Each structure stands twice: as structure tokens, then as C-alpha cells.
Amino acid sequence: MPIMINLTSAEHGGTSLSCGTHGGCGVDCDCGCPYTGMEEKGNVELIADVERRYPNEWLVFVIPPSEDDFAPERGMLVAHSTDDAEVFEAITRITHNQVVHVYFNGTFEAYQQWMDAGMEVGKVEG
């Protein structure tokens, strides 16, 4: 199963079951969202280390508030898979207030093979 952390509970870095259940959830709220707990629980690691472990896979990270949203060096891996559908399904479980990065961690040639395979079966529209 590609999902690494149960994203619908406090396990994913939150500190209470009310995490992400209200419209004002964010870095400064007190509902116990992952932004307030993912680093303290040790769920954040260097993205480069994760990339070495999962070459040619799709990766999904939640980015902590201490990182640059556009060029993070650290994140919390929440899903990885060779199947893009699995990681995009996992994204639907992430609370609405999270900064999420999802991408293919491989060479351009491997990505192109994935695209070509999708075009053959009508999976990818182009």
C-alpha cells in the first residue's frame, strides 16, 4: 500500500482528532493540525534522502511551515508509488490547509515512458 501515514487522523502530525475539521484551520490555530505537530513528531525529513529511497516513483510530501513552499528541502512523505492513481487518491485524504508537493521522482526518459504507456491505453489525455 503506498500510503505511508494515516492522513485522516492525528497520526499524520496533528495532536488532536479535531485536526482539519474547521474552516479556519491553519498554522496558527489550536485544533492540532499537522502544521503544529509534524516536526515535533519526527515526521519531517530531507526530501533528497527520500528521493534516493524511491527512484522512479511518484512522491507526495506535506511541507512544514518552516520551509519555503516553492523550494522546500524538507517534508513529510505521505505517499509513494509507481502508480500515479494511487498517489493522487492519497492526496484527497490530506487536510485542506496543507502545502502539498507531488511529482515523479525519475528521469525525463522514465517519465516519457509513463506518458507513452498512458497514451496507449487512453489513460492520459493529450
JSON list of C-alpha atoms in Angstrom, two decimals:
[
{"chain": "A", "resi": 1, "resn": "MET", "atom": "CA", "xyz": [0.00, 0.00, 0.00]},
{"chain": "A", "resi": 2, "resn": "PRO", "atom": "CA", "xyz": [1.53, 3.33, -0.99]},
{"chain": "A", "resi": 3, "resn": "ILE", "atom": "CA", "xyz": [0.03, 5.45, 1.79]},
{"chain": "A", "resi": 4, "resn": "MET", "atom": "CA", "xyz": [2.63, 5.87, 4.50]},
{"chain": "A", "resi": 5, "resn": "ILE", "atom": "CA", "xyz": [0.73, 7.82, 7.15]},
{"chain": "A", "resi": 6, "resn": "ASN", "atom": "CA", "xyz": [-2.97, 7.71, 8.08]},
{"chain": "A", "resi": 7, "resn": "LEU", "atom": "CA", "xyz": [-3.93, 11.15, 6.81]},
{"chain": "A", "resi": 8, "resn": "THR", "atom": "CA", "xyz": [-7.39, 11.15, 8.35]},
{"chain": "A", "resi": 9, "resn": "SER", "atom": "CA", "xyz": [-6.20, 11.05, 11.95]},
{"chain": "A", "resi": 10, "resn": "ALA", "atom": "CA", "xyz": [-3.86, 12.81, 14.33]},
{"chain": "A", "resi": 11, "resn": "GLU", "atom": "CA", "xyz": [-1.17, 10.27, 13.35]},
{"chain": "A", "resi": 12, "resn": "HIS", "atom": "CA", "xyz": [-0.14, 12.42, 10.40]},
{"chain": "A", "resi": 13, "resn": "GLY", "atom": "CA", "xyz": [1.33, 15.07, 12.64]},
{"chain": "A", "resi": 14, "resn": "GLY", "atom": "CA", "xyz": [-1.71, 16.52, 14.28]},
{"chain": "A", "resi": 15, "resn": "THR", "atom": "CA", "xyz": [-2.21, 16.49, 18.01]},
{"chain": "A", "resi": 16, "resn": "SER", "atom": "CA", "xyz": [-5.99, 16.02, 18.22]},
{"chain": "A", "resi": 17, "resn": "LEU", "atom": "CA", "xyz": [-8.83, 14.31, 16.40]},
{"chain": "A", "resi": 18, "resn": "SER", "atom": "CA", "xyz": [-10.37, 17.70, 15.54]},
{"chain": "A", "resi": 19, "resn": "CYS", "atom": "CA", "xyz": [-7.42, 18.38, 13.25]},
{"chain": "A", "resi": 20, "resn": "GLY", "atom": "CA", "xyz": [-8.55, 19.92, 9.97]},
{"chain": "A", "resi": 21, "resn": "THR", "atom": "CA", "xyz": [-12.24, 19.85, 10.83]},
{"chain": "A", "resi": 22, "resn": "HIS", "atom": "CA", "xyz": [-12.97, 23.57, 10.73]},
{"chain": "A", "resi": 23, "resn": "GLY", "atom": "CA", "xyz": [-12.71, 26.22, 8.04]},
{"chain": "A", "resi": 24, "resn": "GLY", "atom": "CA", "xyz": [-10.11, 28.35, 9.83]},
{"chain": "A", "resi": 25, "resn": "CYS", "atom": "CA", "xyz": [-7.58, 25.54, 10.26]},
{"chain": "A", "resi": 26, "resn": "GLY", "atom": "CA", "xyz": [-4.04, 26.73, 9.66]},
{"chain": "A", "resi": 27, "resn": "VAL", "atom": "CA", "xyz": [-0.60, 27.22, 11.07]},
{"chain": "A", "resi": 28, "resn": "ASP", "atom": "CA", "xyz": [-1.76, 29.36, 13.98]},
{"chain": "A", "resi": 29, "resn": "CYS", "atom": "CA", "xyz": [-4.92, 27.50, 15.01]},
{"chain": "A", "resi": 30, "resn": "ASP", "atom": "CA", "xyz": [-5.13, 25.28, 18.07]},
{"chain": "A", "resi": 31, "resn": "CYS", "atom": "CA", "xyz": [-7.05, 22.34, 16.59]},
{"chain": "A", "resi": 32, "resn": "GLY", "atom": "CA", "xyz": [-3.92, 20.20, 16.45]},
{"chain": "A", "resi": 33, "resn": "CYS", "atom": "CA", "xyz": [-3.36, 20.23, 12.70]},
{"chain": "A", "resi": 34, "resn": "PRO", "atom": "CA", "xyz": [-0.23, 18.67, 11.16]},
{"chain": "A", "resi": 35, "resn": "TYR", "atom": "CA", "xyz": [1.38, 22.07, 10.76]},
{"chain": "A", "resi": 36, "resn": "THR", "atom": "CA", "xyz": [1.63, 22.27, 14.53]},
{"chain": "A", "resi": 37, "resn": "GLY", "atom": "CA", "xyz": [2.92, 18.74, 15.09]},
{"chain": "A", "resi": 38, "resn": "MET", "atom": "CA", "xyz": [4.66, 17.12, 12.13]},
{"chain": "A", "resi": 39, "resn": "GLU", "atom": "CA", "xyz": [8.14, 18.32, 13.05]},
{"chain": "A", "resi": 40, "resn": "GLU", "atom": "CA", "xyz": [7.73, 17.62, 16.76]},
{"chain": "A", "resi": 41, "resn": "LYS", "atom": "CA", "xyz": [6.69, 14.03, 15.98]},
{"chain": "A", "resi": 42, "resn": "GLY", "atom": "CA", "xyz": [9.77, 13.48, 13.81]},
{"chain": "A", "resi": 43, "resn": "ASN", "atom": "CA", "xyz": [7.80, 13.02, 10.58]},
{"chain": "A", "resi": 44, "resn": "VAL", "atom": "CA", "xyz": [9.85, 15.56, 8.61]},
{"chain": "A", "resi": 45, "resn": "GLU", "atom": "CA", "xyz": [12.99, 14.55, 6.72]},
{"chain": "A", "resi": 46, "resn": "LEU", "atom": "CA", "xyz": [15.23, 15.76, 3.94]},
{"chain": "A", "resi": 47, "resn": "ILE", "atom": "CA", "xyz": [13.47, 15.40, 0.59]},
{"chain": "A", "resi": 48, "resn": "ALA", "atom": "CA", "xyz": [16.77, 14.40, -1.07]},
{"chain": "A", "resi": 49, "resn": "ASP", "atom": "CA", "xyz": [17.04, 11.39, 1.28]},
{"chain": "A", "resi": 50, "resn": "VAL", "atom": "CA", "xyz": [13.53, 10.27, 0.37]},
{"chain": "A", "resi": 51, "resn": "GLU", "atom": "CA", "xyz": [14.21, 10.69, -3.34]},
{"chain": "A", "resi": 52, "resn": "ARG", "atom": "CA", "xyz": [17.19, 8.31, -3.06]},
{"chain": "A", "resi": 53, "resn": "ARG", "atom": "CA", "xyz": [14.96, 5.65, -1.45]},
{"chain": "A", "resi": 54, "resn": "TYR", "atom": "CA", "xyz": [12.20, 5.81, -4.08]},
{"chain": "A", "resi": 55, "resn": "PRO", "atom": "CA", "xyz": [13.64, 6.35, -7.57]},
{"chain": "A", "resi": 56, "resn": "ASN", "atom": "CA", "xyz": [11.20, 6.32, -10.48]},
{"chain": "A", "resi": 57, "resn": "GLU", "atom": "CA", "xyz": [8.18, 6.64, -8.19]},
{"chain": "A", "resi": 58, "resn": "TRP", "atom": "CA", "xyz": [5.55, 9.29, -7.62]},
{"chain": "A", "resi": 59, "resn": "LEU", "atom": "CA", "xyz": [6.11, 11.07, -4.29]},
{"chain": "A", "resi": 60, "resn": "VAL", "atom": "CA", "xyz": [3.72, 13.11, -2.15]},
{"chain": "A", "resi": 61, "resn": "PHE", "atom": "CA", "xyz": [5.05, 15.43, 0.56]},
{"chain": "A", "resi": 62, "resn": "VAL", "atom": "CA", "xyz": [3.33, 17.73, 3.00]},
{"chain": "A", "resi": 63, "resn": "ILE", "atom": "CA", "xyz": [5.61, 20.72, 3.51]},
{"chain": "A", "resi": 64, "resn": "PRO", "atom": "CA", "xyz": [6.05, 22.13, 7.04]},
{"chain": "A", "resi": 65, "resn": "PRO", "atom": "CA", "xyz": [5.54, 25.86, 7.62]},
{"chain": "A", "resi": 66, "resn": "SER", "atom": "CA", "xyz": [9.25, 26.38, 8.34]},
{"chain": "A", "resi": 67, "resn": "GLU", "atom": "CA", "xyz": [10.11, 25.53, 4.72]},
{"chain": "A", "resi": 68, "resn": "ASP", "atom": "CA", "xyz": [9.90, 27.56, 1.52]},
{"chain": "A", "resi": 69, "resn": "ASP", "atom": "CA", "xyz": [6.62, 26.46, -0.08]},
{"chain": "A", "resi": 70, "resn": "PHE", "atom": "CA", "xyz": [8.11, 26.69, -3.57]},
{"chain": "A", "resi": 71, "resn": "ALA", "atom": "CA", "xyz": [11.55, 25.13, -2.99]},
{"chain": "A", "resi": 72, "resn": "PRO", "atom": "CA", "xyz": [11.40, 23.02, 0.18]},
{"chain": "A", "resi": 73, "resn": "GLU", "atom": "CA", "xyz": [14.36, 20.99, 1.37]},
{"chain": "A", "resi": 74, "resn": "ARG", "atom": "CA", "xyz": [12.40, 19.02, 3.99]},
{"chain": "A", "resi": 75, "resn": "GLY", "atom": "CA", "xyz": [8.95, 17.50, 4.09]},
{"chain": "A", "resi": 76, "resn": "MET", "atom": "CA", "xyz": [6.75, 14.74, 5.45]},
{"chain": "A", "resi": 77, "resn": "LEU", "atom": "CA", "xyz": [6.39, 11.86, 2.99]},
{"chain": "A", "resi": 78, "resn": "VAL", "atom": "CA", "xyz": [2.75, 10.80, 3.00]},
{"chain": "A", "resi": 79, "resn": "ALA", "atom": "CA", "xyz": [2.61, 8.54, -0.06]},
{"chain": "A", "resi": 80, "resn": "HIS", "atom": "CA", "xyz": [4.77, 6.99, -2.76]},
{"chain": "A", "resi": 81, "resn": "SER", "atom": "CA", "xyz": [4.02, 4.60, -5.59]},
{"chain": "A", "resi": 82, "resn": "THR", "atom": "CA", "xyz": [4.86, 3.68, -9.15]},
{"chain": "A", "resi": 83, "resn": "ASP", "atom": "CA", "xyz": [1.12, 4.09, -9.84]},
{"chain": "A", "resi": 84, "resn": "ASP", "atom": "CA", "xyz": [0.15, 7.74, -10.21]},
{"chain": "A", "resi": 85, "resn": "ALA", "atom": "CA", "xyz": [-3.53, 6.96, -9.50]},
{"chain": "A", "resi": 86, "resn": "GLU", "atom": "CA", "xyz": [-2.61, 5.72, -6.03]},
{"chain": "A", "resi": 87, "resn": "VAL", "atom": "CA", "xyz": [-0.77, 8.90, -5.08]},
{"chain": "A", "resi": 88, "resn": "PHE", "atom": "CA", "xyz": [-3.46, 11.18, -6.46]},
{"chain": "A", "resi": 89, "resn": "GLU", "atom": "CA", "xyz": [-6.05, 9.22, -4.45]},
{"chain": "A", "resi": 90, "resn": "ALA", "atom": "CA", "xyz": [-3.88, 9.71, -1.35]},
{"chain": "A", "resi": 91, "resn": "ILE", "atom": "CA", "xyz": [-3.87, 13.48, -1.93]},
{"chain": "A", "resi": 92, "resn": "THR", "atom": "CA", "xyz": [-7.64, 13.56, -1.47]},
{"chain": "A", "resi": 93, "resn": "ARG", "atom": "CA", "xyz": [-7.11, 12.49, 2.16]},
{"chain": "A", "resi": 94, "resn": "ILE", "atom": "CA", "xyz": [-4.85, 15.40, 3.07]},
{"chain": "A", "resi": 95, "resn": "THR", "atom": "CA", "xyz": [-6.47, 18.15, 5.12]},
{"chain": "A", "resi": 96, "resn": "HIS", "atom": "CA", "xyz": [-7.30, 21.24, 3.10]},
{"chain": "A", "resi": 97, "resn": "ASN", "atom": "CA", "xyz": [-4.79, 23.57, 4.74]},
{"chain": "A", "resi": 98, "resn": "GLN", "atom": "CA", "xyz": [-1.61, 21.67, 3.85]},
{"chain": "A", "resi": 99, "resn": "VAL", "atom": "CA", "xyz": [1.06, 22.66, 1.33]},
{"chain": "A", "resi": 100, "resn": "VAL", "atom": "CA", "xyz": [1.46, 19.56, -0.84]},
{"chain": "A", "resi": 101, "resn": "HIS", "atom": "CA", "xyz": [4.14, 18.64, -3.37]},
{"chain": "A", "resi": 102, "resn": "VAL", "atom": "CA", "xyz": [3.52, 15.72, -5.72]},
{"chain": "A", "resi": 103, "resn": "TYR", "atom": "CA", "xyz": [5.86, 14.77, -8.54]},
{"chain": "A", "resi": 104, "resn": "PHE", "atom": "CA", "xyz": [7.52, 11.95, -10.44]},
{"chain": "A", "resi": 105, "resn": "ASN", "atom": "CA", "xyz": [10.97, 11.25, -8.99]},
{"chain": "A", "resi": 106, "resn": "GLY", "atom": "CA", "xyz": [12.75, 9.92, -12.04]},
{"chain": "A", "resi": 107, "resn": "THR", "atom": "CA", "xyz": [14.45, 10.75, -15.26]},
{"chain": "A", "resi": 108, "resn": "PHE", "atom": "CA", "xyz": [12.73, 12.53, -18.09]},
{"chain": "A", "resi": 109, "resn": "GLU", "atom": "CA", "xyz": [13.05, 9.34, -20.14]},
{"chain": "A", "resi": 110, "resn": "ALA", "atom": "CA", "xyz": [11.22, 7.31, -17.45]},
{"chain": "A", "resi": 111, "resn": "TYR", "atom": "CA", "xyz": [8.52, 9.98, -17.26]},
{"chain": "A", "resi": 112, "resn": "GLN", "atom": "CA", "xyz": [8.15, 9.93, -21.03]},
{"chain": "A", "resi": 113, "resn": "GLN", "atom": "CA", "xyz": [7.75, 6.13, -20.94]},
{"chain": "A", "resi": 114, "resn": "TRP", "atom": "CA", "xyz": [4.97, 6.58, -18.36]},
{"chain": "A", "resi": 115, "resn": "MET", "atom": "CA", "xyz": [3.31, 9.18, -20.60]},
{"chain": "A", "resi": 116, "resn": "ASP", "atom": "CA", "xyz": [3.61, 6.95, -23.68]},
{"chain": "A", "resi": 117, "resn": "ALA", "atom": "CA", "xyz": [2.14, 3.96, -21.83]},
{"chain": "A", "resi": 118, "resn": "GLY", "atom": "CA", "xyz": [-0.79, 6.09, -20.69]},
{"chain": "A", "resi": 119, "resn": "MET", "atom": "CA", "xyz": [-1.45, 7.34, -24.20]},
{"chain": "A", "resi": 120, "resn": "GLU", "atom": "CA", "xyz": [-1.53, 3.76, -25.49]},
{"chain": "A", "resi": 121, "resn": "VAL", "atom": "CA", "xyz": [-4.29, 2.72, -23.11]},
{"chain": "A", "resi": 122, "resn": "GLY", "atom": "CA", "xyz": [-6.11, 6.06, -23.22]},
{"chain": "A", "resi": 123, "resn": "LYS", "atom": "CA", "xyz": [-5.17, 6.81, -19.61]},
{"chain": "A", "resi": 124, "resn": "VAL", "atom": "CA", "xyz": [-3.53, 10.17, -20.35]},
{"chain": "A", "resi": 125, "resn": "GLU", "atom": "CA", "xyz": [-5.28, 12.74, -22.49]},
{"chain": "A", "resi": 126, "resn": "GLY", "atom": "CA", "xyz": [-3.09, 14.84, -24.70]}
]
